[in-house]
Coordinates of C-alpha atoms in Angstrom, one line a residue:
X15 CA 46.7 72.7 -52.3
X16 CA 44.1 70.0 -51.5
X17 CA 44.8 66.8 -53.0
X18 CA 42.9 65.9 -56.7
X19 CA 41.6 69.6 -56.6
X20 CA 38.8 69.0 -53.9
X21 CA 38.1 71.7 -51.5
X22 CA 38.0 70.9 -47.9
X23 CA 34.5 70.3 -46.5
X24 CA 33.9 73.2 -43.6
X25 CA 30.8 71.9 -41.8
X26 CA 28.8 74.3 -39.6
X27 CA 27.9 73.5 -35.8
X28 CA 24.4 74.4 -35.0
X29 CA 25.2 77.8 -33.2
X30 CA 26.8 78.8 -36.6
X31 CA 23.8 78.1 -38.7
X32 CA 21.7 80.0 -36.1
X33 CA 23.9 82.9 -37.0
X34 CA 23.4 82.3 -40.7
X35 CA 19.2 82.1 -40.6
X36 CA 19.9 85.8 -38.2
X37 CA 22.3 87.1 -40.5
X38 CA 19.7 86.5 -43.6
X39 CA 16.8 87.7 -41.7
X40 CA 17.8 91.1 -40.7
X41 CA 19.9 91.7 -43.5
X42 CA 19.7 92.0 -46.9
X43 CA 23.1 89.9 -47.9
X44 CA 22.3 87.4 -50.7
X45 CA 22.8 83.4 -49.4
X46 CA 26.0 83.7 -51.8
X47 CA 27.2 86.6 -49.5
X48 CA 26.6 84.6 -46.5
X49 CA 28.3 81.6 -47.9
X50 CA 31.5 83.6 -48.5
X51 CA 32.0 84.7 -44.8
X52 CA 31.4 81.6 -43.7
X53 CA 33.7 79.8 -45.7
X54 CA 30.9 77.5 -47.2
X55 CA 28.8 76.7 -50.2
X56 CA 25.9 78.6 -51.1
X57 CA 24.1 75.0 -51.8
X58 CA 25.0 74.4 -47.7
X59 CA 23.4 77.6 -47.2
X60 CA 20.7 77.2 -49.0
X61 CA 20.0 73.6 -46.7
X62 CA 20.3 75.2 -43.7
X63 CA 17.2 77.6 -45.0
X64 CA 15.7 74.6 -45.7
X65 CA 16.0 73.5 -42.5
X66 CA 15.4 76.5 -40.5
X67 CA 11.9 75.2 -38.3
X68 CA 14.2 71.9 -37.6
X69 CA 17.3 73.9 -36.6
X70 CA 15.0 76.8 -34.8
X71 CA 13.5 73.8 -33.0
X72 CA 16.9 72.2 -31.9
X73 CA 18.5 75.2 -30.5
X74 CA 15.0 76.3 -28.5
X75 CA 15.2 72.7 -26.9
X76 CA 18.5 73.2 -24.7
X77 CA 18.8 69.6 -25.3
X78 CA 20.7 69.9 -28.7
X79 CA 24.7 70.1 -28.2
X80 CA 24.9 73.8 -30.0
X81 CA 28.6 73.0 -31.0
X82 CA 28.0 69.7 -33.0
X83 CA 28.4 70.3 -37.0
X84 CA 26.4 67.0 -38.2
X85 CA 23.3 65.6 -36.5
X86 CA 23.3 61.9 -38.0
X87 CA 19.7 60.2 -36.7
X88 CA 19.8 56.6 -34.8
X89 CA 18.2 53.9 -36.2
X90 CA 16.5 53.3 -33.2
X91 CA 14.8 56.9 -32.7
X92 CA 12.0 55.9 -31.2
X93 CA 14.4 54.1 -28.1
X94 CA 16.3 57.5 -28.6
X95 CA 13.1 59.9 -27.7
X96 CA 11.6 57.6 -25.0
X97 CA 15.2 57.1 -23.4
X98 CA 15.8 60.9 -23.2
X99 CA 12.0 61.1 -21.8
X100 CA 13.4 59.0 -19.2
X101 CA 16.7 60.7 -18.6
X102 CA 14.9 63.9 -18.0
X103 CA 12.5 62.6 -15.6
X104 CA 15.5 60.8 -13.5
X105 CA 17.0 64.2 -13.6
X106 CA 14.0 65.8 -12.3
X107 CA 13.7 63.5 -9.6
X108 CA 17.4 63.8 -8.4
X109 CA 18.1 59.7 -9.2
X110 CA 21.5 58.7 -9.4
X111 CA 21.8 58.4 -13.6
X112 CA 24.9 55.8 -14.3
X113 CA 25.5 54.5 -17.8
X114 CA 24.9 51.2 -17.1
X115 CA 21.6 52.2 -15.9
X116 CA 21.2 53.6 -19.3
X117 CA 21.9 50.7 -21.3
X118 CA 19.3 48.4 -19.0
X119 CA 16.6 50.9 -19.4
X120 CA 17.3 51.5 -23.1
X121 CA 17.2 47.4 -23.1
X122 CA 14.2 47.5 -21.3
X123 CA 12.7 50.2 -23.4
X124 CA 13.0 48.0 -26.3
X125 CA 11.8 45.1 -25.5
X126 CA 8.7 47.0 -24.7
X127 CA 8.5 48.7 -27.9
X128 CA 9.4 45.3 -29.6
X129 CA 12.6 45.9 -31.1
X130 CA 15.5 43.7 -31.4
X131 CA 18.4 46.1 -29.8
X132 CA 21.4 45.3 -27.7
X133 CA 22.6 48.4 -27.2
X134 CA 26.5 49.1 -26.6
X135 CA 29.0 51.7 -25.3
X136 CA 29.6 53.0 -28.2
X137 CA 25.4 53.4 -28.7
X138 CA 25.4 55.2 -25.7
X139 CA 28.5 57.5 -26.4
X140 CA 26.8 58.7 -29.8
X141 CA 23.2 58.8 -28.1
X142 CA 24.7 61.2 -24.9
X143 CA 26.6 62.9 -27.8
X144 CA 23.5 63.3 -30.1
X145 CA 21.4 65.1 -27.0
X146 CA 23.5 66.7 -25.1
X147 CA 23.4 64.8 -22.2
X148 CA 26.2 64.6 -19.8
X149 CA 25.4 62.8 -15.9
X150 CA 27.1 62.6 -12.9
X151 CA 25.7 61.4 -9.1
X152 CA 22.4 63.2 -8.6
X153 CA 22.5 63.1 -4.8
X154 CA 18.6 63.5 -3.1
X155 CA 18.1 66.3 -0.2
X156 CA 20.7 65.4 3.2
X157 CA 19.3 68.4 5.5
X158 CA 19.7 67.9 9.0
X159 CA 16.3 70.0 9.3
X160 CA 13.7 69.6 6.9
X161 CA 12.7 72.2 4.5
X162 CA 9.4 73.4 3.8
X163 CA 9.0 75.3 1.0
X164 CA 7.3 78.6 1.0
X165 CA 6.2 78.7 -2.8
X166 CA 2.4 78.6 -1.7
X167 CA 2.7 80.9 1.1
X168 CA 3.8 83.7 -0.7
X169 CA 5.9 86.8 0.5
X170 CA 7.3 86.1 3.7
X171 CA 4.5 86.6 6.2
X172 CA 4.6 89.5 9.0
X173 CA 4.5 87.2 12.0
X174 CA 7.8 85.7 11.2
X175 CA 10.9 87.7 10.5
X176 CA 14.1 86.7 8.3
X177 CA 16.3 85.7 10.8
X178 CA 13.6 83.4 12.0
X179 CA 13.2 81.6 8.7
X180 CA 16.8 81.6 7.8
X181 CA 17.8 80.4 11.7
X182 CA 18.7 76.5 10.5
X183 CA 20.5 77.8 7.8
X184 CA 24.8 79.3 8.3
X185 CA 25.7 82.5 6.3
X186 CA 27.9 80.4 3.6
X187 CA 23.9 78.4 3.0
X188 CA 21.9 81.3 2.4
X189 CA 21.7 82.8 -0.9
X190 CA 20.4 86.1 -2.6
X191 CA 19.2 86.4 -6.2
X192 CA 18.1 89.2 -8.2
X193 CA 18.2 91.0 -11.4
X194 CA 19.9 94.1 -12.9
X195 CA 19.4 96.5 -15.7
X196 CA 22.2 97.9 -17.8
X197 CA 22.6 100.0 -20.8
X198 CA 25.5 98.3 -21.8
X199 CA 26.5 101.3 -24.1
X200 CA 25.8 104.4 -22.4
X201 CA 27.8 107.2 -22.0
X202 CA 27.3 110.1 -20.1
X203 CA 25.2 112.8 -20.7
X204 CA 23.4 110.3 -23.4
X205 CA 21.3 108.1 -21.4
X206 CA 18.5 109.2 -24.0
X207 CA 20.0 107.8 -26.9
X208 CA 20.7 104.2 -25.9
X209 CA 18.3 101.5 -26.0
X210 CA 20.7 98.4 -25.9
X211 CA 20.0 97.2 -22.5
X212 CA 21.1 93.8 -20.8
X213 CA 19.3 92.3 -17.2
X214 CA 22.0 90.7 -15.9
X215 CA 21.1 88.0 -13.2
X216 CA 23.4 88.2 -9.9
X217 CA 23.6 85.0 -6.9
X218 CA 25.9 85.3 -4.2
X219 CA 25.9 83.5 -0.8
X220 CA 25.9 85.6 2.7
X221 CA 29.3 85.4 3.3
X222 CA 30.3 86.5 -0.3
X223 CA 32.4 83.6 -0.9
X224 CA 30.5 81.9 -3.5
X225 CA 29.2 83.8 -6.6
X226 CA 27.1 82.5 -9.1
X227 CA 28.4 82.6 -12.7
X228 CA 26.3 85.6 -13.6
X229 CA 23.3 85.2 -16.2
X230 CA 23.0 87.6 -18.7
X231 CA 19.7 88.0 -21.0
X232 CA 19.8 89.7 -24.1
X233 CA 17.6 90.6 -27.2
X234 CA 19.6 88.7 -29.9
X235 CA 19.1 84.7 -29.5
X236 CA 23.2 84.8 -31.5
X237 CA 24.6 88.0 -31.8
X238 CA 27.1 88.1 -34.7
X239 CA 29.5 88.6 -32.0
X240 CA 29.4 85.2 -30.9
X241 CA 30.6 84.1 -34.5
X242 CA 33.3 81.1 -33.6
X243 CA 32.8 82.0 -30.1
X244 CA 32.5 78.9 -27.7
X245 CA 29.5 80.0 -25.8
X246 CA 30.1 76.9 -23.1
X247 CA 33.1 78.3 -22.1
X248 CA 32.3 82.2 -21.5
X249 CA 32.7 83.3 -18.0
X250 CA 28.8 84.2 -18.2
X251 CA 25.8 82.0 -19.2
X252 CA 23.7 84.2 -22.0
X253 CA 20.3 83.2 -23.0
X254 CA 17.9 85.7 -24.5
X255 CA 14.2 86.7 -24.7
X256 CA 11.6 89.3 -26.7
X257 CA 12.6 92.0 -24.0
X258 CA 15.9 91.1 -22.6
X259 CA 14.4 90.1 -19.2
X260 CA 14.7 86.8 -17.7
X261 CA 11.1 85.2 -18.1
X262 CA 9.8 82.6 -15.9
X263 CA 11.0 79.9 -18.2
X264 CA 14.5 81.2 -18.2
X265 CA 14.5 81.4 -14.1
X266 CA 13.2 77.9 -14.0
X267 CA 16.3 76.5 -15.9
X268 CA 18.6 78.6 -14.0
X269 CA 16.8 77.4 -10.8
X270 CA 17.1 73.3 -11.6
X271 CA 20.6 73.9 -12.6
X272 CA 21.7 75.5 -9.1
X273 CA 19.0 72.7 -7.6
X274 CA 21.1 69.8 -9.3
X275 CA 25.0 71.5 -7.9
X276 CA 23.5 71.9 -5.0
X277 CA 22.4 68.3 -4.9
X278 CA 25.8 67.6 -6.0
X279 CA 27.1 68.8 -2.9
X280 CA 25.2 67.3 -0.7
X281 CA 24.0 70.9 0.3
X282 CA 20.4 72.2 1.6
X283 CA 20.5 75.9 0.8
X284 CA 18.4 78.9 1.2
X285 CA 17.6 81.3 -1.7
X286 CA 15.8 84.8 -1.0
X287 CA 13.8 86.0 -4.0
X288 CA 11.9 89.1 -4.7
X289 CA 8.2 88.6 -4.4
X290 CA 7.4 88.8 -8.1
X291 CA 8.8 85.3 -8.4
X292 CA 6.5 82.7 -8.5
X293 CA 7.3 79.1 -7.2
X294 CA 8.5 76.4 -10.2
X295 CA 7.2 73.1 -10.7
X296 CA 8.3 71.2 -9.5
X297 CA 10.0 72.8 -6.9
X298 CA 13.6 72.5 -5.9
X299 CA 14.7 69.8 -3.5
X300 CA 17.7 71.1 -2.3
X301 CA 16.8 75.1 -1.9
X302 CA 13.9 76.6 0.7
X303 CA 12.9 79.3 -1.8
X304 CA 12.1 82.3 0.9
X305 CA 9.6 85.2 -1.2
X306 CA 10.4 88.4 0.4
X307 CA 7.4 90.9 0.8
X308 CA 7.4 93.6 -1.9
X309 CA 8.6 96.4 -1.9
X310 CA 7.8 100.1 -2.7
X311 CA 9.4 101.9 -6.1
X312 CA 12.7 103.4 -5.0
X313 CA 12.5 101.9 -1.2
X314 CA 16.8 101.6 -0.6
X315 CA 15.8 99.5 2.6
X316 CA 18.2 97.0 3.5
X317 CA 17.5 94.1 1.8
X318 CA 19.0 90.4 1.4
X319 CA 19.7 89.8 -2.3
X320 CA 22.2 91.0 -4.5
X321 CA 19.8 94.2 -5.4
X322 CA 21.0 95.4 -2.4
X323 CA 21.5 99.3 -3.3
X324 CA 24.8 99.2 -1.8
X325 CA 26.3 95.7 -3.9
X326 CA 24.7 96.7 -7.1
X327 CA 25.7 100.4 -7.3
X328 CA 29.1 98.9 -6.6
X329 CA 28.7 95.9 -9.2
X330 CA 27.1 99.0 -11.6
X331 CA 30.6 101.1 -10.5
X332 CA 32.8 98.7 -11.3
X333 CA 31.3 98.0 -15.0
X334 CA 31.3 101.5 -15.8
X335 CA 34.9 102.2 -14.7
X336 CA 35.8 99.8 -17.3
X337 CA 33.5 100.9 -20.0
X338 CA 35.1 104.3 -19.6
X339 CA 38.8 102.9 -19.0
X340 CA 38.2 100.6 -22.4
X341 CA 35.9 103.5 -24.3
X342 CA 39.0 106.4 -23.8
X343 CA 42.3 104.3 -24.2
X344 CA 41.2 103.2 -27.5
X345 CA 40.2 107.2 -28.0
X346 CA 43.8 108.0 -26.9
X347 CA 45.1 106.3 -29.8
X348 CA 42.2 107.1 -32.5
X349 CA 40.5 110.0 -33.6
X350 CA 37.0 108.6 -33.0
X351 CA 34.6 110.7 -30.8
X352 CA 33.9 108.5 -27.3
X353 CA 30.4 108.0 -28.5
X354 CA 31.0 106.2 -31.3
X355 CA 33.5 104.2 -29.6
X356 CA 30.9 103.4 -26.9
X357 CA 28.0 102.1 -30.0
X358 CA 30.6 99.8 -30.9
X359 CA 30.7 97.8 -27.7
X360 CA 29.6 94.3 -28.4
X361 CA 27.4 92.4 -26.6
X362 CA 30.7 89.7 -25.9
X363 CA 32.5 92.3 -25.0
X364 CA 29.5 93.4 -22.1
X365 CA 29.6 89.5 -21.2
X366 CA 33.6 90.0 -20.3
X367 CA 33.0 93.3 -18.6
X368 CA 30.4 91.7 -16.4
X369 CA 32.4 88.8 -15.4
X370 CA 34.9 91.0 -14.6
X371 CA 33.1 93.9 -12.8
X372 CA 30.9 90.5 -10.8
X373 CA 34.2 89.3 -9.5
X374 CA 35.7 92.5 -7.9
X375 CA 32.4 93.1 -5.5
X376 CA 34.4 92.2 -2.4
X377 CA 32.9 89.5 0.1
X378 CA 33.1 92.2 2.9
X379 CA 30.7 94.0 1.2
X380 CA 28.5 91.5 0.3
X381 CA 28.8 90.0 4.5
X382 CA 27.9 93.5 5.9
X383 CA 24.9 93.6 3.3
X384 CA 23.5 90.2 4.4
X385 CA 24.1 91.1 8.1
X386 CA 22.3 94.6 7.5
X387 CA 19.1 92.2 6.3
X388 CA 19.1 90.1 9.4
X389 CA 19.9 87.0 7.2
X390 CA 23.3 86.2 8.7
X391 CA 25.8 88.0 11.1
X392 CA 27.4 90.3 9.1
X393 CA 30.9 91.3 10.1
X394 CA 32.1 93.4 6.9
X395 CA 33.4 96.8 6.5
X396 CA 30.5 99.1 7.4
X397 CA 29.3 102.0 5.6
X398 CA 28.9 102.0 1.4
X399 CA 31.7 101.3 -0.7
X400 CA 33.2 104.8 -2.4
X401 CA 34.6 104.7 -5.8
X402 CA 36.6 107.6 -6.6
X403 CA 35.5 109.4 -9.8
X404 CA 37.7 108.8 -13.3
X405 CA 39.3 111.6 -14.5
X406 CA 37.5 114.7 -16.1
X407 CA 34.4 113.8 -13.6
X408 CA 33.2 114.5 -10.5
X409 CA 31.7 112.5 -7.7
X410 CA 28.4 113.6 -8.3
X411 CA 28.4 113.2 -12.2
X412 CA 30.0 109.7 -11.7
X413 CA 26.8 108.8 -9.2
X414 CA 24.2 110.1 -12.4
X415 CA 25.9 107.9 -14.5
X416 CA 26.1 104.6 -12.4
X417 CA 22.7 105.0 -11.3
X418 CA 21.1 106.4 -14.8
X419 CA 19.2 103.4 -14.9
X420 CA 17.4 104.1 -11.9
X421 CA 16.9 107.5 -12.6
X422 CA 15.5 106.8 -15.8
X423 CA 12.9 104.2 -14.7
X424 CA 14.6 102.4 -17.9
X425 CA 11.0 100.5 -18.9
X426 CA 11.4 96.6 -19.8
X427 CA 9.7 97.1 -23.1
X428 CA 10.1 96.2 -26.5
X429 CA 11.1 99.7 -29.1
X430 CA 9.3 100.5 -31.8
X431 CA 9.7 97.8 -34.8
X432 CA 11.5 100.9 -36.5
X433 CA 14.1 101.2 -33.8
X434 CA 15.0 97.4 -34.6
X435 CA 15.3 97.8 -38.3
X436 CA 17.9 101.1 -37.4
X437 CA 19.1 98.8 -34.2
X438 CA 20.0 96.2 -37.3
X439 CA 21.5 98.1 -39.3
X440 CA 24.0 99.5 -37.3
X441 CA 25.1 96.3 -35.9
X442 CA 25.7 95.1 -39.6
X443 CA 28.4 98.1 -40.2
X444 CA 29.7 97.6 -36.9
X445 CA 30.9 93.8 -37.2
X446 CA 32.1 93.9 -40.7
X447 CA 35.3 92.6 -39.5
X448 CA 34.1 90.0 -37.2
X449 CA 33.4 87.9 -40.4
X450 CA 36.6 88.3 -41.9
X451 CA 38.5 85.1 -41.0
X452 CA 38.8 83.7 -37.3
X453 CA 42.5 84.0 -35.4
X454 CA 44.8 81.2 -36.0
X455 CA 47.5 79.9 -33.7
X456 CA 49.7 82.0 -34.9
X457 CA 47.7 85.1 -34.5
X458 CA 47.2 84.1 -30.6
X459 CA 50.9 83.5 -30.4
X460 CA 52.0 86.5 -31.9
X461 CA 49.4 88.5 -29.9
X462 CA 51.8 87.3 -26.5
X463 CA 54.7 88.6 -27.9
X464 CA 53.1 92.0 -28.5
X465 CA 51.7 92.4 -25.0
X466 CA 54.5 91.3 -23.5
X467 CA 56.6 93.4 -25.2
X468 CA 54.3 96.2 -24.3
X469 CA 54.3 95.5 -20.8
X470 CA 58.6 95.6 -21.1
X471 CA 58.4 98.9 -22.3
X472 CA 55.7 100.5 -20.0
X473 CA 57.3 99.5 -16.5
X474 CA 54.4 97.3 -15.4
X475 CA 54.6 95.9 -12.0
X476 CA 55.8 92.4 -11.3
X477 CA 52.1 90.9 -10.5
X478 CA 51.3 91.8 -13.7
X479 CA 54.0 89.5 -15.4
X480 CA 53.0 86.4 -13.1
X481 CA 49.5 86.6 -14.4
X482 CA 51.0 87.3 -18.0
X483 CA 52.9 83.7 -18.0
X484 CA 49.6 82.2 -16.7
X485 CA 47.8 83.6 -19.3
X486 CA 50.5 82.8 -21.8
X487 CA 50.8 79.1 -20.5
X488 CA 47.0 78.4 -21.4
X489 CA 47.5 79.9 -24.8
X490 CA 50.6 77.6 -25.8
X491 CA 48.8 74.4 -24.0
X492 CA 45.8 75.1 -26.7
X493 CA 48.2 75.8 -29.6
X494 CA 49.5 72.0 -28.9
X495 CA 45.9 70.4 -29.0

C-alpha cells in the first residue's frame, strides 16, 4: 500500500499514447476503458486526446525519442529548434558532431538571437535527450577511386556491363537491396482469404557476410502488439505506410542511415537497386547507387539483389517452415482448427519470424547468386537451395505455397474501407490479452524454469542447453537492473 493513500503516478512514453489515440479510433472502448488497460487515469487519457495533432506530430518527426513518458519544453526553445536545424544539417553533410561543438554553436546561436545563455553539460544532456539525438564521428568518403553517382543516368546503360561498373569495388563492398511481399498469415489452400500483407526490405553484401537488419513496413503505424514492447531493440526496424510498401520517404531514411554506418567505417560501398528507385537528395556520399535496367513481369533472370528468385524463395521457405512449425505445435496441444491459429499471428510475432528466417539464408547462397549476376566471383554451392516439404505436403504443394505471392500477383493496394472496419475488429478480439498486465521478473524467471525443465524431459541435444544458459544469463542480468 502506497504511503498516505496516493496511487503511484504511471506515466505513458510517447509510443504508448500512440497506441491509446489507435486504440480509440478504431474501436469503440470508452476513454475510461482505455484508461483501465493502461493502468492510468481517464483525466490522463483524456490529455492525451487533447494532444493528439502535437503527439501525431512528434512521432511522424523520427526526431522524438518514442520511449520518453514526459516532454518538459526548454526555456530556450528557440536555441533548441535552430540548434537541431544545425545538427541535422551537420549530419547531412557527414561533419564530425562532438559535444563541445554543440555547446559553442548553441553559444554562438545565442548570441545571435540575443539571449543571455551559457549553456552546460547538463543543457546539452536534456536537449540530446529531449530530440533524440545521439552522435558519434561522422567520417566524409575515404575511396581509393572516386565515385560517381549514377542517380541522373538512370538504369544501367547497355554499353557498360555490371562487372564493369562494380570492377573498383570487392564482393564484401557491393551490396543488393530489394523488397518482398508476404502474407504474413496465409495458410495453404487460403491465399484468397488473407489480406494482411507485410514488404519486408532485404540488404545483404556479395559475399553474404553482412546482412542488413531487415526493414519491415506495415499498415498499422503501432499495432496493439507492440504494447510495452521496446521497438529500438527488435531484431527488425518497422515503419509503416497507407499500403504497407516502403515509399520513397521511407527508402530515403533507410538509405542515410546505411550512408552514415558506412561513413562510420570508413567504407565506400556499392548498392544495386531496382530501376523504379529514384536517386535521393541529397545523395549518399559513401554508396555509388548502381539502377539496374528493368525488368520484365515474372523474368527469373539472374539478378544482383536480394530478389534474386533463388535467395528469396529460400528467405520465403524458411518463414513459412516456421509459420507451419509454430501454427501446428500449438494445434497439437489445442483444439483450434490451423486457420484460426494462423489469423492470430501477430504482426511482432512476423517481425521475430523474419529475423529469424533472414538469418538462416546461408552466405553460400547468397555468394553463388552475386557471382551468377556478374557482380563478384561467386564461389557458392551451385544449383537452388531445396527445402524438403513439412509433413502432410508434397514438394510441389510446398512450392504453391512459398511462392503464392507470386502467383497471385498480390496487388500493393489499399482494401475496401469495409475490409478495414472487419480487419479492426478482428484484431480487437484477438489481443484481448495483450492488455492484461505486462510480465514481471518473476514471470520471465519462472518462464526459464519451465523450458528448461521441458527441455530435461524431452532429450534435447546438448547445443540446445548452451544456447539455453545464454539465453538464461541475459534474462537474470535484466532482472538485476
Amino acid at each position: 500500500m502506497e504511503l498516505n493513500g496516493k496511487k503511484k503516478l504511471h506515466a505513458l512514453s510517447l509510443a504508448e499514447k500512440i497506441q491509446v489515440l489507435e486504440m480509440l479510433d478504431e474501436s469503440k472502448m470508452s476513454q475510461s476503458e482505455v484508461a483501465r488497460r493502461f493502468q492510468v487515469s481517464q483525466p490522463q487519457i483524456s490529455r492525451i486526446c487533447k494532444n493528439k495533432e502535437k503527439l501525431l506530430a512528434d512521432w511522424c518527426s523520427g526526431t522524438a525519442n518514442r520511449e520518453r513518458k514526459r516532454k518538459r519544453e526548454s526555456k530556450y526553445s528557440s536555441i533548441d529548434e535552430a540548434l537541431l536545424c544545425w545538427f541535422h544539417i551537420a549530419r547531412t553533410k557527414m561533419w564530425d558532431v562532438t559535444g563541445p561543438m554543440l555547446l559553442q554553436k548553441a553559444k554562438e546561436l545565442a548570441d545571435i538571437m540575443g539571449q543571455e545563455f551559457v549553456p552546460s553539460i547538463g543543457w546539452l544532456v536534456r536537449w540530446k535527450r529531449r530530440n533524440n539525438v545521439c552522435f558519434g564521428q561522422r567520417h566524409p568518403t575515404r575511396a581509393v577511386h572516386p565515385l560517381e553517382p549514377l542517380c541522373d543516368k538512370g538504369p544501367v546503360p547497355a554499353s557498360l556491363s555490371l562487372p564493369q561498373l562494380l570492377k573498383d569495388f570487392a564482393p564484401e563492398n557491393v551490396f543488393g537491396c530489394g523488397e518482398v511481399v508476404l502474407l504474413y498469415k496465409a495458410m495453404p489452400g487460403r491465399e484468397q482469404e488473407v489480406r494482411e500483407q507485410l514488404c519486408v526490405v532485404l540488404c545483404v553484401n556479395g559475399s553474404g557476410t553482412e546482412k542488413q537488419k531487415p526493414v519491415v513496413v506495415g499498415r498499422r503505424l503501432a499495432p496493439r502488439c507492440f504494447f510495452g514492447v521496446n521497438t529500438e531493440t527488435l531484431p527488425v526496424l518497422y515503419r509503416s505506410s497507407a499500403n504497407s510498401q516502403l515509399t520513397p520517404e521511407l527508402f530515403s531514411e533507410w538509405l542515410t542511415d546505411f550512408d552514415r554506418e558506412m561513413g562510420r567505417q570508413h567504407r565506400s560501398v556499392a548498392l544495386v537497386l531496382d530501376a523504379e528507385r529514384r536517386c535521393p537528395n541529397p545523395e549518399p556520399a559513401n554508396i555509388r547507387l548502381v539502377f539496374l535496367p528493368p525488368r520484365p513481369r515474372h523474368d527469373d533472370s539472374p539478378s544482383p539483389c536480394p530478389l534474386h528468385p533463388d535467395i528469396v524463395r529460400d528467405f520465403k521457405s524458411r518463414y513459412k517452415r516456421r509459420l507451419l512449425g509454430k501454427v501446428f505445435s500449438i494445434g497439437s496441444e489445442t483444439d483450434t482448427s490451423p486457420a484460426s491459429i494462423a489469423s492470430s499471428i501477430t504482426v511482432l510475432d512476423a517481425l521475430h519470424m523474419v529475423a529469424a528466417a533472414w538469418d538462416k539464408v546461408q552466405p553460400s547462397l547468397v555468394e553463388r547468386c552475386f557471382g551468377e549476376a556478374g557482380c563478384s566471383k561467386g564461389k557458392g554451392s551451385f544449383g537452388p537451395s531445396r527445402h524438403p516439404p513439412p509433413r502432410g505436403m508434397s514438394l510441389e504443394e510446398f512450392r504453391r505455397f512459398v511462392d503464392m505471392e507470386t502467383e497471385l500477383a498480390y496487388p500493393p493496394t489499399l482494401p475496401p474501407t469495409g475490409a478495414y472496419k472487419e480487419e479492426e475488429e478482428e484484431e480487437e478480439g484477438e489481443g484481448e490479452d495483450l492488455f492484461g498486465s505486462l510480465p514481471t521478473k518473476a514471470d520471465a524467471l519462472k518462464a526459464l524454469g519451465t523450458l528448461r525443465r521441458w527441455f530435461e524431459c524431452n532429450g534435447s541435444a546438448e547445443g540446445v542447453f548452451r544456447q539455453f544458459y545464454s539465453c538464461e544469463e541475459e534474462v537474470e542480468r535484466l532482472c538485476c537492473q
